């Protein structure tokens, strides 16, 4: 019984550890401006040093995680 509890504890610990890695995920967004239509340009992720193109109607997809800085 003691070994089963230890194995169960190790499995939960491993799951918790992998859940905290914090990999970048795809961020889907839209750039909106009240006076101008935004359909050209770039969105920069300063922390990851990546960029993506702003498509039609201002939509973009970029890889980001929490606390990343985006520059439009």
PDB file of N, CA, C and O in Angstrom:
ATOM      1  N   UNK A   1       0.819  -1.188   0.000  1.00  0.00           N
ATOM      2  CA  UNK A   1       0.000   0.000   0.000  1.00  0.00           C
ATOM      3  C   UNK A   1       0.865   1.254   0.000  1.00  0.00           C
ATOM      4  O   UNK A   1       0.550   2.226  -0.647  1.00  0.00           O
ATOM      5  N   UNK A   2       1.966   1.194   0.757  1.00  0.00           N
ATOM      6  CA  UNK A   2       2.849   2.353   0.850  1.00  0.00           C
ATOM      7  C   UNK A   2       3.478   2.674  -0.503  1.00  0.00           C
ATOM      8  O   UNK A   2       3.600   3.842  -0.873  1.00  0.00           O
ATOM      9  N   UNK A   3       3.855   1.650  -1.276  1.00  0.00           N
ATOM     10  CA  UNK A   3       4.450   1.890  -2.592  1.00  0.00           C
ATOM     11  C   UNK A   3       3.444   2.481  -3.569  1.00  0.00           C
ATOM     12  O   UNK A   3       3.808   3.302  -4.405  1.00  0.00           O
ATOM     13  N   UNK A   4       2.178   2.066  -3.455  1.00  0.00           N
ATOM     14  CA  UNK A   4       1.144   2.620  -4.329  1.00  0.00           C
ATOM     15  C   UNK A   4       0.936   4.105  -4.053  1.00  0.00           C
ATOM     16  O   UNK A   4       0.756   4.896  -4.969  1.00  0.00           O
ATOM     17  N   UNK A   5       0.980   4.482  -2.793  1.00  0.00           N
ATOM     18  CA  UNK A   5       0.821   5.889  -2.425  1.00  0.00           C
ATOM     19  C   UNK A   5       2.010   6.706  -2.943  1.00  0.00           C
ATOM     20  O   UNK A   5       1.847   7.811  -3.465  1.00  0.00           O
ATOM     21  N   UNK A   6       3.196   6.158  -2.839  1.00  0.00           N
ATOM     22  CA  UNK A   6       4.391   6.859  -3.322  1.00  0.00           C
ATOM     23  C   UNK A   6       4.339   7.022  -4.837  1.00  0.00           C
ATOM     24  O   UNK A   6       4.640   8.097  -5.377  1.00  0.00           O
ATOM     25  N   UNK A   7       3.946   5.977  -5.549  1.00  0.00           N
ATOM     26  CA  UNK A   7       3.836   6.051  -7.001  1.00  0.00           C
ATOM     27  C   UNK A   7       2.767   7.068  -7.401  1.00  0.00           C
ATOM     28  O   UNK A   7       2.969   7.879  -8.306  1.00  0.00           O
ATOM     29  N   UNK A   8       1.652   7.071  -6.719  1.00  0.00           N
ATOM     30  CA  UNK A   8       0.586   8.034  -7.001  1.00  0.00           C
ATOM     31  C   UNK A   8       1.061   9.461  -6.745  1.00  0.00           C
ATOM     32  O   UNK A   8       0.801  10.365  -7.541  1.00  0.00           O
ATOM     33  N   UNK A   9       1.785   9.652  -5.658  1.00  0.00           N
ATOM     34  CA  UNK A   9       2.337  10.972  -5.349  1.00  0.00           C
ATOM     35  C   UNK A   9       3.301  11.433  -6.435  1.00  0.00           C
ATOM     36  O   UNK A   9       3.267  12.596  -6.856  1.00  0.00           O
ATOM     37  N   UNK A  10       4.174  10.559  -6.913  1.00  0.00           N
ATOM     38  CA  UNK A  10       5.128  10.903  -7.965  1.00  0.00           C
ATOM     39  C   UNK A  10       4.427  11.257  -9.274  1.00  0.00           C
ATOM     40  O   UNK A  10       4.840  12.178  -9.985  1.00  0.00           O
ATOM     41  N   UNK A  11       3.366  10.533  -9.600  1.00  0.00           N
ATOM     42  CA  UNK A  11       2.609  10.847 -10.820  1.00  0.00           C
ATOM     43  C   UNK A  11       1.954  12.220 -10.728  1.00  0.00           C
ATOM     44  O   UNK A  11       1.994  12.999 -11.681  1.00  0.00           O
ATOM     45  N   UNK A  12       1.340  12.536  -9.589  1.00  0.00           N
ATOM     46  CA  UNK A  12       0.735  13.857  -9.421  1.00  0.00           C
ATOM     47  C   UNK A  12       1.782  14.963  -9.422  1.00  0.00           C
ATOM     48  O   UNK A  12       1.572  16.033  -9.967  1.00  0.00           O
ATOM     49  N   UNK A  13       2.936  14.694  -8.823  1.00  0.00           N
ATOM     50  CA  UNK A  13       4.008  15.677  -8.806  1.00  0.00           C
ATOM     51  C   UNK A  13       4.521  15.948 -10.223  1.00  0.00           C
ATOM     52  O   UNK A  13       4.776  17.096 -10.593  1.00  0.00           O
ATOM     53  N   UNK A  14       4.672  14.898 -11.025  1.00  0.00           N
ATOM     54  CA  UNK A  14       5.128  15.062 -12.404  1.00  0.00           C
ATOM     55  C   UNK A  14       4.106  15.857 -13.211  1.00  0.00           C
ATOM     56  O   UNK A  14       4.470  16.748 -13.991  1.00  0.00           O
ATOM     57  N   UNK A  15       2.824  15.578 -13.046  1.00  0.00           N
ATOM     58  CA  UNK A  15       1.775  16.308 -13.753  1.00  0.00           C
ATOM     59  C   UNK A  15       1.782  17.775 -13.355  1.00  0.00           C
ATOM     60  O   UNK A  15       1.663  18.660 -14.187  1.00  0.00           O
ATOM     61  N   UNK A  16       1.949  18.056 -12.095  1.00  0.00           N
ATOM     62  CA  UNK A  16       1.994  19.430 -11.611  1.00  0.00           C
ATOM     63  C   UNK A  16       3.214  20.166 -12.157  1.00  0.00           C
ATOM     64  O   UNK A  16       3.138  21.324 -12.550  1.00  0.00           O
ATOM     65  N   UNK A  17       4.341  19.489 -12.225  1.00  0.00           N
ATOM     66  CA  UNK A  17       5.573  20.103 -12.730  1.00  0.00           C
ATOM     67  C   UNK A  17       5.456  20.461 -14.200  1.00  0.00           C
ATOM     68  O   UNK A  17       5.853  21.547 -14.624  1.00  0.00           O
ATOM     69  N   UNK A  18       4.924  19.560 -15.010  1.00  0.00           N
ATOM     70  CA  UNK A  18       4.782  19.840 -16.438  1.00  0.00           C
ATOM     71  C   UNK A  18       3.709  20.892 -16.701  1.00  0.00           C
ATOM     72  O   UNK A  18       3.760  21.591 -17.696  1.00  0.00           O
ATOM     73  N   UNK A  19       2.761  21.022 -15.828  1.00  0.00           N
ATOM     74  CA  UNK A  19       1.713  22.023 -15.999  1.00  0.00           C
ATOM     75  C   UNK A  19       2.184  23.430 -15.715  1.00  0.00           C
ATOM     76  O   UNK A  19       1.554  24.402 -16.109  1.00  0.00           O
ATOM     77  N   UNK A  20       3.319  23.589 -15.070  1.00  0.00           N
ATOM     78  CA  UNK A  20       3.831  24.908 -14.707  1.00  0.00           C
ATOM     79  C   UNK A  20       4.929  25.418 -15.632  1.00  0.00           C
ATOM     80  O   UNK A  20       5.547  26.438 -15.346  1.00  0.00           O
ATOM     81  N   UNK A  21       5.197  24.745 -16.728  1.00  0.00           N
ATOM     82  CA  UNK A  21       6.301  25.125 -17.603  1.00  0.00           C
ATOM     83  C   UNK A  21       6.060  26.497 -18.238  1.00  0.00           C
ATOM     84  O   UNK A  21       6.961  27.309 -18.334  1.00  0.00           O
ATOM     85  N   UNK A  22       4.870  26.795 -18.682  1.00  0.00           N
ATOM     86  CA  UNK A  22       4.547  28.110 -19.227  1.00  0.00           C
ATOM     87  C   UNK A  22       5.040  28.333 -20.641  1.00  0.00           C
ATOM     88  O   UNK A  22       5.624  29.370 -20.940  1.00  0.00           O
ATOM     89  N   UNK A  23       4.829  27.396 -21.514  1.00  0.00           N
ATOM     90  CA  UNK A  23       5.222  27.568 -22.900  1.00  0.00           C
ATOM     91  C   UNK A  23       4.359  28.625 -23.573  1.00  0.00           C
ATOM     92  O   UNK A  23       3.252  28.915 -23.138  1.00  0.00           O
ATOM     93  N   UNK A  24       4.887  29.183 -24.633  1.00  0.00           N
ATOM     94  CA  UNK A  24       4.128  30.182 -25.381  1.00  0.00           C
ATOM     95  C   UNK A  24       2.971  29.507 -26.112  1.00  0.00           C
ATOM     96  O   UNK A  24       3.107  28.416 -26.639  1.00  0.00           O
ATOM     97  N   UNK A  25       1.845  30.196 -26.148  1.00  0.00           N
ATOM     98  CA  UNK A  25       0.661  29.701 -26.831  1.00  0.00           C
ATOM     99  C   UNK A  25       0.245  30.717 -27.880  1.00  0.00           C
ATOM    100  O   UNK A  25       0.617  31.885 -27.815  1.00  0.00           O
ATOM    101  N   UNK A  26      -0.520  30.264 -28.850  1.00  0.00           N
ATOM    102  CA  UNK A  26      -0.979  31.163 -29.899  1.00  0.00           C
ATOM    103  C   UNK A  26      -1.991  32.151 -29.347  1.00  0.00           C
ATOM    104  O   UNK A  26      -2.949  31.768 -28.679  1.00  0.00           O
ATOM    105  N   UNK A  27      -1.750  33.411 -29.627  1.00  0.00           N
ATOM    106  CA  UNK A  27      -2.647  34.488 -29.225  1.00  0.00           C
ATOM    107  C   UNK A  27      -3.326  35.007 -30.478  1.00  0.00           C
ATOM    108  O   UNK A  27      -2.664  35.423 -31.427  1.00  0.00           O
ATOM    109  N   UNK A  28      -4.643  34.945 -30.504  1.00  0.00           N
ATOM    110  CA  UNK A  28      -5.431  35.437 -31.626  1.00  0.00           C
ATOM    111  C   UNK A  28      -6.042  36.762 -31.198  1.00  0.00           C
ATOM    112  O   UNK A  28      -6.699  36.823 -30.166  1.00  0.00           O
ATOM    113  N   UNK A  29      -5.801  37.814 -31.984  1.00  0.00           N
ATOM    114  CA  UNK A  29      -6.309  39.116 -31.591  1.00  0.00           C
ATOM    115  C   UNK A  29      -6.690  39.964 -32.783  1.00  0.00           C
ATOM    116  O   UNK A  29      -6.527  39.577 -33.938  1.00  0.00           O
ATOM    117  N   UNK A  30      -7.195  41.151 -32.475  1.00  0.00           N
ATOM    118  CA  UNK A  30      -7.590  42.099 -33.500  1.00  0.00           C
ATOM    119  C   UNK A  30      -7.168  43.493 -33.054  1.00  0.00           C
ATOM    120  O   UNK A  30      -7.440  43.898 -31.924  1.00  0.00           O
ATOM    121  N   UNK A  31      -6.527  44.219 -33.952  1.00  0.00           N
ATOM    122  CA  UNK A  31      -6.145  45.595 -33.702  1.00  0.00           C
ATOM    123  C   UNK A  31      -7.300  46.475 -34.153  1.00  0.00           C
ATOM    124  O   UNK A  31      -7.750  46.385 -35.297  1.00  0.00           O
ATOM    125  N   UNK A  32      -7.796  47.340 -33.246  1.00  0.00           N
ATOM    126  CA  UNK A  32      -8.954  48.173 -33.544  1.00  0.00           C
ATOM    127  C   UNK A  32      -8.593  49.630 -33.298  1.00  0.00           C
ATOM    128  O   UNK A  32      -7.957  49.963 -32.303  1.00  0.00           O
ATOM    129  N   UNK A  33      -9.015  50.505 -34.205  1.00  0.00           N
ATOM    130  CA  UNK A  33      -8.839  51.937 -34.067  1.00  0.00           C
ATOM    131  C   UNK A  33     -10.153  52.597 -34.456  1.00  0.00           C
ATOM    132  O   UNK A  33     -10.776  52.209 -35.441  1.00  0.00           O
ATOM    133  N   UNK A  34     -10.570  53.614 -33.703  1.00  0.00           N
ATOM    134  CA  UNK A  34     -11.859  54.256 -33.966  1.00  0.00           C
ATOM    135  C   UNK A  34     -11.891  55.032 -35.276  1.00  0.00           C
ATOM    136  O   UNK A  34     -12.905  55.063 -35.953  1.00  0.00           O
ATOM    137  N   UNK A  35     -10.781  55.655 -35.646  1.00  0.00           N
ATOM    138  CA  UNK A  35     -10.813  56.544 -36.801  1.00  0.00           C
ATOM    139  C   UNK A  35     -10.207  55.944 -38.069  1.00  0.00           C
ATOM    140  O   UNK A  35     -10.508  56.405 -39.161  1.00  0.00           O
ATOM    141  N   UNK A  36      -9.348  54.945 -37.945  1.00  0.00           N
ATOM    142  CA  UNK A  36      -8.688  54.363 -39.110  1.00  0.00           C
ATOM    143  C   UNK A  36      -8.883  52.859 -39.158  1.00  0.00           C
ATOM    144  O   UNK A  36      -8.969  52.197 -38.140  1.00  0.00           O
ATOM    145  N   UNK A  37      -8.935  52.355 -40.384  1.00  0.00           N
ATOM    146  CA  UNK A  37      -9.007  50.905 -40.567  1.00  0.00           C
ATOM    147  C   UNK A  37      -7.591  50.338 -40.492  1.00  0.00           C
ATOM    148  O   UNK A  37      -6.702  50.782 -41.210  1.00  0.00           O
ATOM    149  N   UNK A  38      -7.370  49.382 -39.620  1.00  0.00           N
ATOM    150  CA  UNK A  38      -6.050  48.778 -39.453  1.00  0.00           C
ATOM    151  C   UNK A  38      -6.044  47.453 -40.197  1.00  0.00           C
ATOM    152  O   UNK A  38      -6.668  46.494 -39.775  1.00  0.00           O
ATOM    153  N   UNK A  39      -5.339  47.411 -41.341  1.00  0.00           N
ATOM    154  CA  UNK A  39      -5.260  46.150 -42.079  1.00  0.00           C
ATOM    155  C   UNK A  39      -3.852  45.860 -42.588  1.00  0.00           C
ATOM    156  O   UNK A  39      -3.620  44.846 -43.208  1.00  0.00           O
ATOM    157  N   UNK A  40      -2.908  46.729 -42.301  1.00  0.00           N
ATOM    158  CA  UNK A  40      -1.508  46.487 -42.655  1.00  0.00           C
ATOM    159  C   UNK A  40      -0.641  46.832 -41.460  1.00  0.00           C
ATOM    160  O   UNK A  40      -0.953  47.728 -40.692  1.00  0.00           O
ATOM    161  N   UNK A  41       0.449  46.122 -41.312  1.00  0.00           N
ATOM    162  CA  UNK A  41       1.373  46.399 -40.230  1.00  0.00           C
ATOM    163  C   UNK A  41       1.849  45.114 -39.582  1.00  0.00           C
ATOM    164  O   UNK A  41       1.594  44.012 -40.080  1.00  0.00           O
ATOM    165  N   UNK A  42       2.552  45.282 -38.467  1.00  0.00           N
ATOM    166  CA  UNK A  42       3.117  44.141 -37.759  1.00  0.00           C
ATOM    167  C   UNK A  42       2.847  44.249 -36.263  1.00  0.00           C
ATOM    168  O   UNK A  42       2.720  45.340 -35.726  1.00  0.00           O
ATOM    169  N   UNK A  43       2.789  43.104 -35.611  1.00  0.00           N
ATOM    170  CA  UNK A  43       2.740  43.015 -34.156  1.00  0.00           C
ATOM    171  C   UNK A  43       4.035  42.322 -33.727  1.00  0.00           C
ATOM    172  O   UNK A  43       4.338  41.233 -34.195  1.00  0.00           O
ATOM    173  N   UNK A  44       4.804  42.979 -32.866  1.00  0.00           N
ATOM    174  CA  UNK A  44       6.076  42.448 -32.392  1.00  0.00           C
ATOM    175  C   UNK A  44       5.920  41.932 -30.969  1.00  0.00           C
ATOM    176  O   UNK A  44       5.329  42.601 -30.130  1.00  0.00           O
ATOM    177  N   UNK A  45       6.475  40.753 -30.702  1.00  0.00           N
ATOM    178  CA  UNK A  45       6.601  40.241 -29.345  1.00  0.00           C
ATOM    179  C   UNK A  45       8.038  40.536 -28.929  1.00  0.00           C
ATOM    180  O   UNK A  45       8.979  39.898 -29.395  1.00  0.00           O
ATOM    181  N   UNK A  46       8.214  41.541 -28.075  1.00  0.00           N
ATOM    182  CA  UNK A  46       9.547  42.002 -27.709  1.00  0.00           C
ATOM    183  C   UNK A  46      10.306  40.946 -26.919  1.00  0.00           C
ATOM    184  O   UNK A  46      11.509  40.762 -27.118  1.00  0.00           O
ATOM    185  N   UNK A  47       9.642  40.218 -26.049  1.00  0.00           N
ATOM    186  CA  UNK A  47      10.323  39.218 -25.224  1.00  0.00           C
ATOM    187  C   UNK A  47      10.819  38.034 -26.049  1.00  0.00           C
ATOM    188  O   UNK A  47      11.912  37.528 -25.818  1.00  0.00           O
ATOM    189  N   UNK A  48      10.022  37.561 -26.999  1.00  0.00           N
ATOM    190  CA  UNK A  48      10.398  36.405 -27.811  1.00  0.00           C
ATOM    191  C   UNK A  48      11.115  36.805 -29.092  1.00  0.00           C
ATOM    192  O   UNK A  48      11.603  35.946 -29.819  1.00  0.00           O
ATOM    193  N   UNK A  49      11.144  38.114 -29.390  1.00  0.00           N
ATOM    194  CA  UNK A  49      11.778  38.631 -30.605  1.00  0.00           C
ATOM    195  C   UNK A  49      11.171  38.005 -31.857  1.00  0.00           C
ATOM    196  O   UNK A  49      11.884  37.542 -32.759  1.00  0.00           O
ATOM    197  N   UNK A  50       9.836  37.968 -31.899  1.00  0.00           N
ATOM    198  CA  UNK A  50       9.115  37.475 -33.065  1.00  0.00           C
ATOM    199  C   UNK A  50       8.145  38.542 -33.529  1.00  0.00           C
ATOM    200  O   UNK A  50       7.819  39.471 -32.796  1.00  0.00           O
ATOM    201  N   UNK A  51       7.681  38.406 -34.757  1.00  0.00           N
ATOM    202  CA  UNK A  51       6.696  39.338 -35.282  1.00  0.00           C
ATOM    203  C   UNK A  51       5.709  38.594 -36.163  1.00  0.00           C
ATOM    204  O   UNK A  51       5.981  37.498 -36.648  1.00  0.00           O
ATOM    205  N   UNK A  52       4.566  39.223 -36.374  1.00  0.00           N
ATOM    206  CA  UNK A  52       3.549  38.656 -37.244  1.00  0.00           C
ATOM    207  C   UNK A  52       2.855  39.792 -37.970  1.00  0.00           C
ATOM    208  O   UNK A  52       2.814  40.933 -37.506  1.00  0.00           O
ATOM    209  N   UNK A  53       2.291  39.481 -39.109  1.00  0.00           N
ATOM    210  CA  UNK A  53       1.627  40.452 -39.967  1.00  0.00           C
ATOM    211  C   UNK A  53       0.174  40.644 -39.532  1.00  0.00           C
ATOM    212  O   UNK A  53      -0.502  39.675 -39.183  1.00  0.00           O
ATOM    213  N   UNK A  54      -0.296  41.879 -39.554  1.00  0.00           N
ATOM    214  CA  UNK A  54      -1.704  42.166 -39.274  1.00  0.00           C
ATOM    215  C   UNK A  54      -2.455  41.989 -40.582  1.00  0.00           C
ATOM    216  O   UNK A  54      -2.207  42.694 -41.560  1.00  0.00           O
ATOM    217  N   UNK A  55      -3.367  41.051 -40.617  1.00  0.00           N
ATOM    218  CA  UNK A  55      -4.091  40.723 -41.835  1.00  0.00           C
ATOM    219  C   UNK A  55      -5.314  41.592 -42.057  1.00  0.00           C
ATOM    220  O   UNK A  55      -5.461  42.668 -41.479  1.00  0.00           O
ATOM    221  N   UNK A  56      -6.193  41.122 -42.895  1.00  0.00           N
ATOM    222  CA  UNK A  56      -7.401  41.869 -43.234  1.00  0.00           C
ATOM    223  C   UNK A  56      -8.282  42.052 -41.997  1.00  0.00           C
ATOM    224  O   UNK A  56      -8.368  41.181 -41.133  1.00  0.00           O
ATOM    225  N   UNK A  57      -8.883  43.197 -41.882  1.00  0.00           N
ATOM    226  CA  UNK A  57      -9.755  43.582 -40.766  1.00  0.00           C
ATOM    227  C   UNK A  57      -9.018  43.623 -39.426  1.00  0.00           C
ATOM    228  O   UNK A  57      -9.636  43.571 -38.374  1.00  0.00           O
ATOM    229  N   UNK A  58      -7.675  43.675 -39.442  1.00  0.00           N
ATOM    230  CA  UNK A  58      -6.912  43.869 -38.223  1.00  0.00           C
ATOM    231  C   UNK A  58      -6.626  42.626 -37.415  1.00  0.00           C
ATOM    232  O   UNK A  58      -6.135  42.718 -36.294  1.00  0.00           O
ATOM    233  N   UNK A  59      -6.877  41.443 -37.928  1.00  0.00           N
ATOM    234  CA  UNK A  59      -6.653  40.208 -37.179  1.00  0.00           C
ATOM    235  C   UNK A  59      -5.197  39.773 -37.251  1.00  0.00           C
ATOM    236  O   UNK A  59      -4.524  39.960 -38.262  1.00  0.00           O
ATOM    237  N   UNK A  60      -4.692  39.176 -36.145  1.00  0.00           N
ATOM    238  CA  UNK A  60      -3.329  38.657 -36.107  1.00  0.00           C
ATOM    239  C   UNK A  60      -3.265  37.442 -35.193  1.00  0.00           C
ATOM    240  O   UNK A  60      -4.110  37.246 -34.342  1.00  0.00           O
ATOM    241  N   UNK A  61      -2.236  36.620 -35.396  1.00  0.00           N
ATOM    242  CA  UNK A  61      -1.922  35.456 -34.560  1.00  0.00           C
ATOM    243  C   UNK A  61      -0.442  35.525 -34.230  1.00  0.00           C
ATOM    244  O   UNK A  61       0.388  35.656 -35.122  1.00  0.00           O
ATOM    245  N   UNK A  62      -0.112  35.418 -32.941  1.00  0.00           N
ATOM    246  CA  UNK A  62       1.287  35.469 -32.520  1.00  0.00           C
ATOM    247  C   UNK A  62       1.480  34.540 -31.320  1.00  0.00           C
ATOM    248  O   UNK A  62       0.556  34.318 -30.546  1.00  0.00           O
ATOM    249  N   UNK A  63       2.668  34.010 -31.205  1.00  0.00           N
ATOM    250  CA  UNK A  63       3.007  33.138 -30.090  1.00  0.00           C
ATOM    251  C   UNK A  63       3.418  34.001 -28.898  1.00  0.00           C
ATOM    252  O   UNK A  63       4.353  34.795 -29.002  1.00  0.00           O
ATOM    253  N   UNK A  64       2.726  33.840 -27.760  1.00  0.00           N
ATOM    254  CA  UNK A  64       2.998  34.673 -26.584  1.00  0.00           C
ATOM    255  C   UNK A  64       2.646  33.919 -25.316  1.00  0.00           C
ATOM    256  O   UNK A  64       1.960  32.906 -25.348  1.00  0.00           O
ATOM    257  N   UNK A  65       3.156  34.434 -24.205  1.00  0.00           N
ATOM    258  CA  UNK A  65       2.784  33.920 -22.893  1.00  0.00           C
ATOM    259  C   UNK A  65       2.512  35.107 -21.982  1.00  0.00           C
ATOM    260  O   UNK A  65       2.725  36.267 -22.371  1.00  0.00           O
ATOM    261  N   UNK A  66       2.067  34.851 -20.790  1.00  0.00           N
ATOM    262  CA  UNK A  66       1.751  35.925 -19.843  1.00  0.00           C
ATOM    263  C   UNK A  66       2.990  36.754 -19.580  1.00  0.00           C
ATOM    264  O   UNK A  66       4.107  36.228 -19.525  1.00  0.00           O
ATOM    265  N   UNK A  67       2.817  38.041 -19.404  1.00  0.00           N
ATOM    266  CA  UNK A  67       3.879  39.015 -19.127  1.00  0.00           C
ATOM    267  C   UNK A  67       4.741  39.343 -20.340  1.00  0.00           C
ATOM    268  O   UNK A  67       5.723  40.052 -20.199  1.00  0.00           O
ATOM    269  N   UNK A  68       4.424  38.846 -21.543  1.00  0.00           N
ATOM    270  CA  UNK A  68       5.137  39.267 -22.744  1.00  0.00           C
ATOM    271  C   UNK A  68       4.656  40.645 -23.153  1.00  0.00           C
ATOM    272  O   UNK A  68       3.503  41.019 -22.927  1.00  0.00           O
ATOM    273  N   UNK A  69       5.539  41.414 -23.782  1.00  0.00           N
ATOM    274  CA  UNK A  69       5.213  42.757 -24.250  1.00  0.00           C
ATOM    275  C   UNK A  69       5.001  42.738 -25.744  1.00  0.00           C
ATOM    276  O   UNK A  69       5.876  42.297 -26.493  1.00  0.00           O
ATOM    277  N   UNK A  70       3.823  43.205 -26.189  1.00  0.00           N
ATOM    278  CA  UNK A  70       3.514  43.279 -27.615  1.00  0.00           C
ATOM    279  C   UNK A  70       3.575  44.728 -28.067  1.00  0.00           C
ATOM    280  O   UNK A  70       3.053  45.623 -27.400  1.00  0.00           O
ATOM    281  N   UNK A  71       4.208  44.967 -29.211  1.00  0.00           N
ATOM    282  CA  UNK A  71       4.330  46.297 -29.790  1.00  0.00           C
ATOM    283  C   UNK A  71       3.634  46.277 -31.137  1.00  0.00           C
ATOM    284  O   UNK A  71       3.929  45.421 -31.979  1.00  0.00           O
ATOM    285  N   UNK A  72       2.733  47.220 -31.356  1.00  0.00           N
ATOM    286  CA  UNK A  72       1.964  47.266 -32.601  1.00  0.00           C
ATOM    287  C   UNK A  72       2.469  48.426 -33.436  1.00  0.00           C
ATOM    288  O   UNK A  72       2.603  49.527 -32.991  1.00  0.00           O
TER     289      UNK A  72
END
